[in-house]
Short mmCIF file of C-alpha atoms in Angstrom, two decimals:
data_model
loop_
_atom_site.label_atom_id
_atom_site.label_comp_id
_atom_site.label_asym_id
_atom_site.label_seq_id
_atom_site.Cartn_x
_atom_site.Cartn_y
_atom_site.Cartn_z
CA MET A 898 6.27 17.26 9.83
CA ALA A 899 2.74 17.85 8.52
CA PHE A 900 1.71 16.41 5.16
CA LYS A 901 -1.05 17.97 3.08
CA LYS A 902 -2.68 16.54 -0.05
CA ILE A 903 -5.31 17.68 -2.55
CA ILE A 904 -7.50 14.57 -2.42
CA ASN A 905 -11.05 13.46 -1.68
CA ASP A 906 -11.41 10.03 -0.12
CA PRO A 907 -7.88 8.75 0.65
CA TYR A 908 -8.99 5.22 -0.19
CA LYS A 909 -10.18 6.24 -3.66
CA VAL A 910 -7.20 8.30 -4.81
CA VAL A 911 -5.96 5.72 -7.31
CA ASP A 912 -9.31 5.16 -9.00
CA GLU A 913 -9.95 8.90 -9.23
CA MET A 914 -6.44 9.54 -10.57
CA VAL A 915 -6.68 6.82 -13.22
CA GLU A 916 -10.08 8.02 -14.35
CA GLY A 917 -8.74 11.57 -14.57
CA ILE A 918 -5.77 10.48 -16.67
CA VAL A 919 -7.94 8.55 -19.13
CA LEU A 920 -10.37 11.47 -19.40
CA ALA A 921 -7.53 13.93 -19.97
CA HIS A 922 -5.83 11.74 -22.58
CA HIS A 923 -8.82 10.01 -24.17
CA ASP A 924 -7.17 10.32 -27.59
CA ILE A 925 -4.36 8.01 -26.41
CA LEU A 926 -5.82 5.82 -23.64
CA LYS A 927 -8.82 3.64 -22.86
CA PHE A 928 -9.83 1.12 -20.20
CA ALA A 929 -9.49 -2.58 -20.96
CA ASN A 930 -12.93 -4.18 -20.68
CA ASN A 931 -14.02 -1.34 -18.37
CA ASN A 932 -11.47 -2.41 -15.74
CA LYS A 933 -10.43 0.84 -14.03
CA ARG A 934 -7.03 -0.60 -13.14
CA ALA A 935 -6.19 -1.76 -16.69
CA VAL A 936 -5.38 1.00 -19.17
CA VAL A 937 -4.31 0.39 -22.77
CA ARG A 938 -3.61 2.26 -25.98
CA LYS A 939 -6.69 3.67 -27.68
CA ASP A 940 -5.87 1.66 -30.82
CA ALA A 941 -5.10 -1.64 -29.03
CA PRO A 942 -4.75 -4.39 -29.99
CA ILE A 943 -2.23 -3.89 -32.82
CA LYS A 944 -2.37 -6.89 -35.15
CA ASP A 945 0.88 -8.85 -35.54
CA LYS A 946 2.73 -6.76 -32.96
CA VAL A 947 4.23 -7.96 -29.68
CA GLY A 948 2.30 -6.37 -26.83
CA ILE A 949 4.23 -4.55 -24.08
CA LEU A 950 2.50 -4.52 -20.70
CA ILE A 951 4.06 -2.56 -17.86
CA GLY A 952 2.76 -1.91 -14.38
CA GLY A 953 3.16 -1.65 -10.66
CA GLY A 954 1.96 0.41 -7.75
CA SER A 955 0.55 3.91 -8.02
CA GLY A 956 2.42 6.91 -6.67
CA HIS A 957 5.26 6.72 -9.21
CA GLU A 958 3.65 8.82 -11.92
CA PRO A 959 4.36 9.30 -14.79
CA ALA A 960 5.26 5.62 -14.37
CA PHE A 961 3.36 3.62 -15.35
CA LEU A 962 0.30 5.04 -17.10
CA GLY A 963 2.27 7.90 -18.59
CA TYR A 964 4.27 5.50 -20.75
CA VAL A 965 1.33 3.88 -22.52
CA GLY A 966 1.11 4.92 -26.16
CA LYS A 967 2.57 4.51 -29.62
CA GLY A 968 6.20 3.40 -29.63
CA LEU A 969 6.32 2.53 -25.94
CA ALA A 970 3.96 0.39 -23.82
CA ASP A 971 0.66 -0.96 -25.11
CA GLY A 972 -0.89 -1.16 -21.66
CA ALA A 973 -0.40 -0.75 -17.93
CA ALA A 974 -1.85 -2.55 -14.93
CA ILE A 975 -2.19 -0.33 -11.89
CA GLY A 976 -2.07 -1.24 -8.20
CA ASN A 977 -2.83 0.69 -5.06
CA VAL A 978 -0.25 3.17 -3.80
CA PHE A 979 3.12 1.38 -3.66
CA ALA A 980 1.35 -1.98 -4.10
CA SER A 981 1.28 -4.48 -6.94
CA PRO A 982 -1.74 -4.68 -9.22
CA SER A 983 -3.85 -7.77 -8.66
CA PRO A 984 -3.89 -10.48 -11.38
CA ASP A 985 -7.31 -9.41 -12.70
CA PRO A 986 -6.32 -6.08 -14.33
CA ILE A 987 -3.10 -7.66 -15.60
CA VAL A 988 -5.12 -10.36 -17.37
CA GLU A 989 -7.63 -7.85 -18.76
CA ALA A 990 -4.85 -5.61 -20.10
CA THR A 991 -3.04 -8.61 -21.59
CA LYS A 992 -6.12 -9.71 -23.51
CA ALA A 993 -6.76 -6.16 -24.69
CA ILE A 994 -3.26 -5.68 -26.17
CA ASN A 995 -2.68 -9.16 -27.56
CA GLY A 996 -2.14 -8.78 -31.29
CA GLY A 997 -1.29 -12.40 -31.90
CA LYS A 998 2.47 -12.33 -31.32
CA GLY A 999 2.47 -12.61 -27.55
CA VAL A 1000 2.87 -10.13 -24.71
CA VAL A 1001 5.93 -9.09 -22.69
CA TYR A 1002 5.43 -8.17 -19.04
CA MET A 1003 7.87 -5.54 -17.75
CA TYR A 1004 8.11 -4.17 -14.23
CA GLY A 1005 10.50 -3.51 -11.37
CA ASN A 1006 11.92 -6.42 -9.39
CA TYR A 1007 9.58 -6.52 -6.38
CA ALA A 1008 8.13 -9.66 -4.77
CA GLY A 1009 4.47 -8.62 -4.92
CA ASP A 1010 4.68 -7.68 -8.59
CA ILE A 1011 6.43 -10.95 -9.45
CA MET A 1012 3.78 -13.02 -7.68
CA ASN A 1013 0.78 -11.31 -9.28
CA PHE A 1014 2.20 -10.92 -12.78
CA ASP A 1015 3.32 -14.57 -12.76
CA MET A 1016 -0.17 -15.62 -11.71
CA ALA A 1017 -1.65 -13.55 -14.53
CA ALA A 1018 0.81 -15.05 -17.02
CA GLU A 1019 -0.37 -18.54 -16.09
CA LEU A 1020 -4.02 -17.54 -16.58
CA CYS A 1021 -3.22 -16.03 -19.97
CA ALA A 1022 -1.21 -19.08 -21.05
CA ALA A 1023 -4.30 -21.16 -20.36
CA GLU A 1024 -6.05 -19.01 -22.97
CA ASP A 1025 -3.21 -19.50 -25.48
CA ILE A 1026 -1.65 -16.06 -25.03
CA PRO A 1027 2.14 -16.50 -24.77
CA VAL A 1028 3.68 -14.24 -22.12
CA LYS A 1029 7.32 -13.53 -21.29
CA THR A 1030 8.66 -11.40 -18.43
CA ILE A 1031 11.50 -8.90 -18.11
CA LEU A 1032 12.40 -7.60 -14.63
CA VAL A 1033 14.12 -4.23 -14.28
CA THR A 1034 17.08 -4.34 -11.86
CA ASP A 1035 18.92 -1.03 -12.23
CA ASP A 1036 19.23 0.11 -8.58
CA ILE A 1037 22.90 -0.26 -7.62
CA ALA A 1038 22.20 0.44 -3.94
CA SER A 1039 19.88 -2.52 -3.46
CA ALA A 1040 22.37 -5.39 -3.98
CA LYS A 1041 26.01 -6.00 -4.85
CA ILE A 1042 26.91 -6.54 -8.48
CA GLU A 1043 27.35 -10.30 -8.01
CA ASN A 1044 23.69 -10.37 -6.92
CA LYS A 1045 22.41 -8.01 -9.59
CA LYS A 1046 19.35 -10.18 -10.23
CA ASP A 1047 18.17 -9.23 -6.72
CA ARG A 1048 18.31 -5.49 -7.35
CA ARG A 1049 15.23 -3.30 -7.37
CA GLY A 1050 13.89 -1.53 -10.42
CA VAL A 1051 13.79 2.25 -10.09
CA ALA A 1052 14.11 5.06 -12.67
CA GLY A 1053 15.81 2.68 -15.08
CA ASP A 1054 12.30 1.40 -15.81
CA PHE A 1055 12.02 4.30 -18.25
CA TYR A 1056 14.95 3.21 -20.41
CA VAL A 1057 14.12 -0.50 -20.42
CA PHE A 1058 10.47 0.18 -21.27
CA LYS A 1059 11.53 2.56 -24.05
CA ILE A 1060 13.90 0.08 -25.69
CA ALA A 1061 11.37 -2.78 -25.54
CA GLY A 1062 8.57 -0.57 -26.81
CA ALA A 1063 10.65 0.52 -29.78
CA ALA A 1064 11.64 -3.05 -30.61
CA ALA A 1065 8.00 -4.12 -30.58
CA ASP A 1066 7.02 -1.04 -32.59
CA LYS A 1067 9.49 -2.10 -35.30
CA GLY A 1068 7.77 -5.47 -35.62
CA MET A 1069 10.38 -7.66 -33.93
CA ASP A 1070 9.27 -11.02 -32.56
CA ILE A 1071 8.85 -11.70 -28.85
CA ASP A 1072 12.26 -13.33 -28.38
CA GLU A 1073 14.06 -10.38 -29.98
CA VAL A 1074 12.06 -7.85 -27.98
CA CYS A 1075 13.03 -9.69 -24.78
CA ARG A 1076 16.68 -9.95 -25.80
CA LEU A 1077 16.92 -6.21 -26.40
CA ALA A 1078 15.02 -5.40 -23.21
CA GLU A 1079 17.40 -7.62 -21.23
CA LYS A 1080 20.35 -5.92 -22.92
CA ALA A 1081 18.97 -2.50 -21.99
CA ASN A 1082 18.51 -3.64 -18.41
CA GLU A 1083 22.09 -4.93 -18.24
CA ASN A 1084 23.33 -1.56 -19.48
CA THR A 1085 21.20 0.60 -17.17
CA LEU A 1086 22.47 1.76 -13.77
CA SER A 1087 20.85 4.06 -11.19
CA MET A 1088 21.69 5.65 -7.86
CA GLY A 1089 19.50 7.98 -5.83
CA VAL A 1090 19.45 10.27 -2.85
CA ALA A 1091 16.56 11.24 -0.57
CA LEU A 1092 16.31 14.39 1.53
CA ALA A 1093 12.80 14.00 2.94
CA PRO A 1094 10.06 11.35 2.98
CA CYS A 1095 6.69 11.10 1.31
CA SER A 1096 3.45 10.02 2.98
CA LEU A 1097 0.72 7.59 1.99
CA PRO A 1098 -2.67 9.25 1.36
CA HIS A 1099 -4.51 7.20 3.98
CA THR A 1100 -1.97 7.71 6.79
CA LEU A 1101 -0.30 11.09 6.15
CA GLU A 1102 2.62 9.63 8.09
CA PRO A 1103 6.24 9.85 6.85
CA SER A 1104 7.42 6.81 4.91
CA PHE A 1105 10.82 7.03 6.65
CA VAL A 1106 12.57 9.42 9.01
CA LEU A 1107 15.51 11.73 8.34
CA GLU A 1108 16.79 14.48 10.58
CA ASP A 1109 16.50 18.09 9.38
CA ASN A 1110 20.08 18.21 8.06
CA GLU A 1111 20.28 14.59 6.97
CA MET A 1112 20.16 12.80 3.62
CA GLU A 1113 20.19 9.13 2.66
CA ILE A 1114 22.15 7.77 -0.28
CA GLY A 1115 20.57 4.85 -2.15
CA LEU A 1116 17.14 4.94 -0.51
CA GLY A 1117 14.47 3.10 -2.53
CA ILE A 1118 11.38 4.56 -4.13
CA HIS A 1119 9.15 2.98 -1.46
CA GLY A 1120 11.38 4.08 1.40
CA GLU A 1121 13.62 0.99 1.41
CA ALA A 1122 16.87 1.51 3.28
CA GLY A 1123 19.80 2.94 1.36
CA VAL A 1124 23.54 2.49 1.77
CA ARG A 1125 24.25 5.33 4.19
CA LYS A 1126 22.84 8.36 5.99
CA GLY A 1127 24.77 11.56 6.57
CA ASP A 1128 24.67 15.35 6.61
CA ILE A 1129 23.29 17.02 3.50
CA LYS A 1130 26.11 18.01 1.15
CA LYS A 1131 26.30 20.44 -1.74
CA ALA A 1132 24.80 19.36 -5.05
CA ASP A 1133 28.18 18.73 -6.69
CA GLU A 1134 29.29 16.52 -3.83
CA ILE A 1135 26.07 14.49 -3.87
CA THR A 1136 26.21 14.11 -7.64
CA THR A 1137 29.85 13.06 -7.55
CA GLU A 1138 29.12 10.39 -4.94
CA LEU A 1139 26.25 8.97 -6.99
CA MET A 1140 28.25 9.07 -10.22
CA ASP A 1141 31.28 7.41 -8.61
CA MET A 1142 29.13 4.38 -7.77
CA ILE A 1143 27.62 4.27 -11.25
CA LEU A 1144 30.94 4.64 -13.09
CA LYS A 1145 32.50 1.81 -11.08
CA GLU A 1146 29.99 -0.56 -12.70
CA LEU A 1147 29.60 1.09 -16.08
CA GLY A 1148 32.72 -0.49 -17.53
CA ASN A 1149 34.02 0.58 -20.91
CA ALA A 1150 31.50 3.07 -22.25
CA SER A 1151 31.96 5.60 -25.02
CA LYS A 1152 28.39 6.87 -25.24
CA VAL A 1153 25.48 7.07 -22.78
CA SER A 1154 22.05 8.52 -22.28
CA VAL A 1155 21.54 10.39 -19.01
CA LEU A 1156 18.41 10.59 -16.87
CA VAL A 1157 18.33 12.94 -13.88
CA ASN A 1158 15.05 12.05 -12.22
CA GLY A 1159 13.12 13.94 -9.57
CA LEU A 1160 11.39 11.85 -6.92
CA GLY A 1161 8.31 14.02 -6.55
CA SER A 1162 9.00 17.40 -4.96
CA THR A 1163 12.49 18.29 -6.15
CA PRO A 1164 12.51 21.51 -8.23
CA LEU A 1165 13.83 21.42 -11.77
CA MET A 1166 16.35 24.05 -10.65
CA GLU A 1167 18.05 21.46 -8.45
CA LEU A 1168 17.84 18.68 -11.05
CA TYR A 1169 19.58 20.82 -13.65
CA ILE A 1170 22.29 21.75 -11.16
CA MET A 1171 22.89 18.03 -10.73
CA TYR A 1172 22.85 17.50 -14.49
CA LYS A 1173 25.54 20.15 -14.96
CA LYS A 1174 27.86 18.15 -12.69
CA VAL A 1175 26.95 14.86 -14.41
CA ASN A 1176 27.88 16.44 -17.72
CA GLU A 1177 31.22 17.59 -16.32
CA ILE A 1178 32.04 14.18 -14.87
CA LEU A 1179 31.22 12.34 -18.09
CA LYS A 1180 33.30 14.77 -20.17
CA THR A 1181 36.22 14.25 -17.80
CA ASN A 1182 35.86 10.51 -18.34
CA LYS A 1183 35.64 11.02 -22.14
CA ILE A 1184 32.13 9.57 -22.31
CA GLU A 1185 29.83 11.14 -24.90
CA ILE A 1186 26.30 12.12 -23.86
CA HIS A 1187 24.00 11.10 -26.68
CA SER A 1188 20.75 12.29 -25.05
CA SER A 1189 19.56 13.73 -21.76
CA PHE A 1190 16.30 13.54 -19.83
CA VAL A 1191 15.78 15.80 -16.83
CA GLY A 1192 12.55 15.87 -14.85
CA GLU A 1193 10.12 13.52 -13.16
CA TYR A 1194 10.08 10.08 -14.81
CA VAL A 1195 9.67 7.65 -11.88
CA THR A 1196 8.56 9.39 -8.70
CA SER A 1197 7.62 8.50 -5.15
CA LEU A 1198 4.61 10.69 -4.35
CA GLU A 1199 6.06 13.88 -2.82
CA MET A 1200 9.44 12.48 -1.79
CA ASN A 1201 12.24 15.05 -1.86
CA GLY A 1202 15.22 13.63 -3.68
CA ALA A 1203 16.64 12.65 -7.03
CA SER A 1204 18.30 9.83 -8.90
CA ILE A 1205 20.80 9.55 -11.72
CA THR A 1206 20.52 6.84 -14.36
CA LEU A 1207 22.92 6.05 -17.18
CA LEU A 1208 22.10 3.83 -20.15
CA LYS A 1209 25.19 2.61 -21.96
CA LEU A 1210 24.49 2.82 -25.69
CA ASP A 1211 25.69 0.88 -28.72
CA GLU A 1212 24.65 0.50 -32.36
CA GLU A 1213 21.64 -1.63 -31.36
CA LEU A 1214 20.26 0.35 -28.44
CA GLN A 1215 20.78 3.89 -29.75
CA PRO A 1216 18.29 3.74 -32.66
CA LEU A 1217 15.71 2.12 -30.39
CA LEU A 1218 16.08 4.93 -27.87
CA GLU A 1219 15.64 7.41 -30.73
CA ASN A 1220 12.53 5.67 -32.11
CA PRO A 1221 9.49 7.99 -31.91
CA ALA A 1222 7.04 7.51 -29.06
CA HIS A 1223 3.87 9.37 -28.18
CA CYS A 1224 2.31 8.80 -24.78
CA SER A 1225 0.22 10.89 -22.41
CA MET A 1226 3.23 11.99 -20.33
CA PHE A 1227 6.17 11.36 -22.66
CA SER A 1228 6.90 11.99 -26.31
CA VAL A 1229 10.08 11.89 -28.34
#
């Protein structure tokens, strides 16, 4: 399988991408202290507001830069492709968004991110900037429910970031922002399927291998092993299998928000076919769909596949999900 990319120097793709995004959305974004891996809101810092800093490896766009803006994240620290940002841009972004009420770090549960963000938090604490951390752990496939704290963060990042960003936007203190973000994380569940791999810009080699008529259920956004491989099935069968796993853990739910997420090269046609089945399954289970998001929200370069995420809503989370946000790649 041959991979082709529209790039210049494969070792400069991230820097060129980030610069392009800031140039394209200069009304929303700026660099923090000229650090090309630390991007913050144009109007940062916001006085007396908890800062929300998200981040992780590149290649998942619109995560993470696309969610920096009013009502969502105040900044993002960006790493190389599928690699954690180093502590330096995390510290620079933290300083740039600190409005005096502390900063919350939010990112997927991956060892490299934990190490570097924790290191940055210690450096910021030494400068009297209080930092708290929320890890996103929505990927059902990555660990059993009794070990949920070990699960990876995948497309559920979007919902957890959105809830935390809204809470901070409403002026809540850092403890309340963290409580609501944790609640959103506990109520967010994702399952995905991959049909074909992506490739890193500097290798152009497949990130994993599947046979021509094979799919993998539960494969991670960096190519981590899923729960099973098998022949490609019809869209309704795939969707039903993913939803069965999600509903087993969802518990008593009367209302949800639905995210059908493309992993990079899956056409909207196929995502909406999946959504149609999700809608049918939820109606059968007498679960109301409050809102729906269909498209690319957390990708994996050009990976062919999709994921389904449900956020269980209540009287606290629903208004936060509805709170207006305006970012370079997402507005509501």
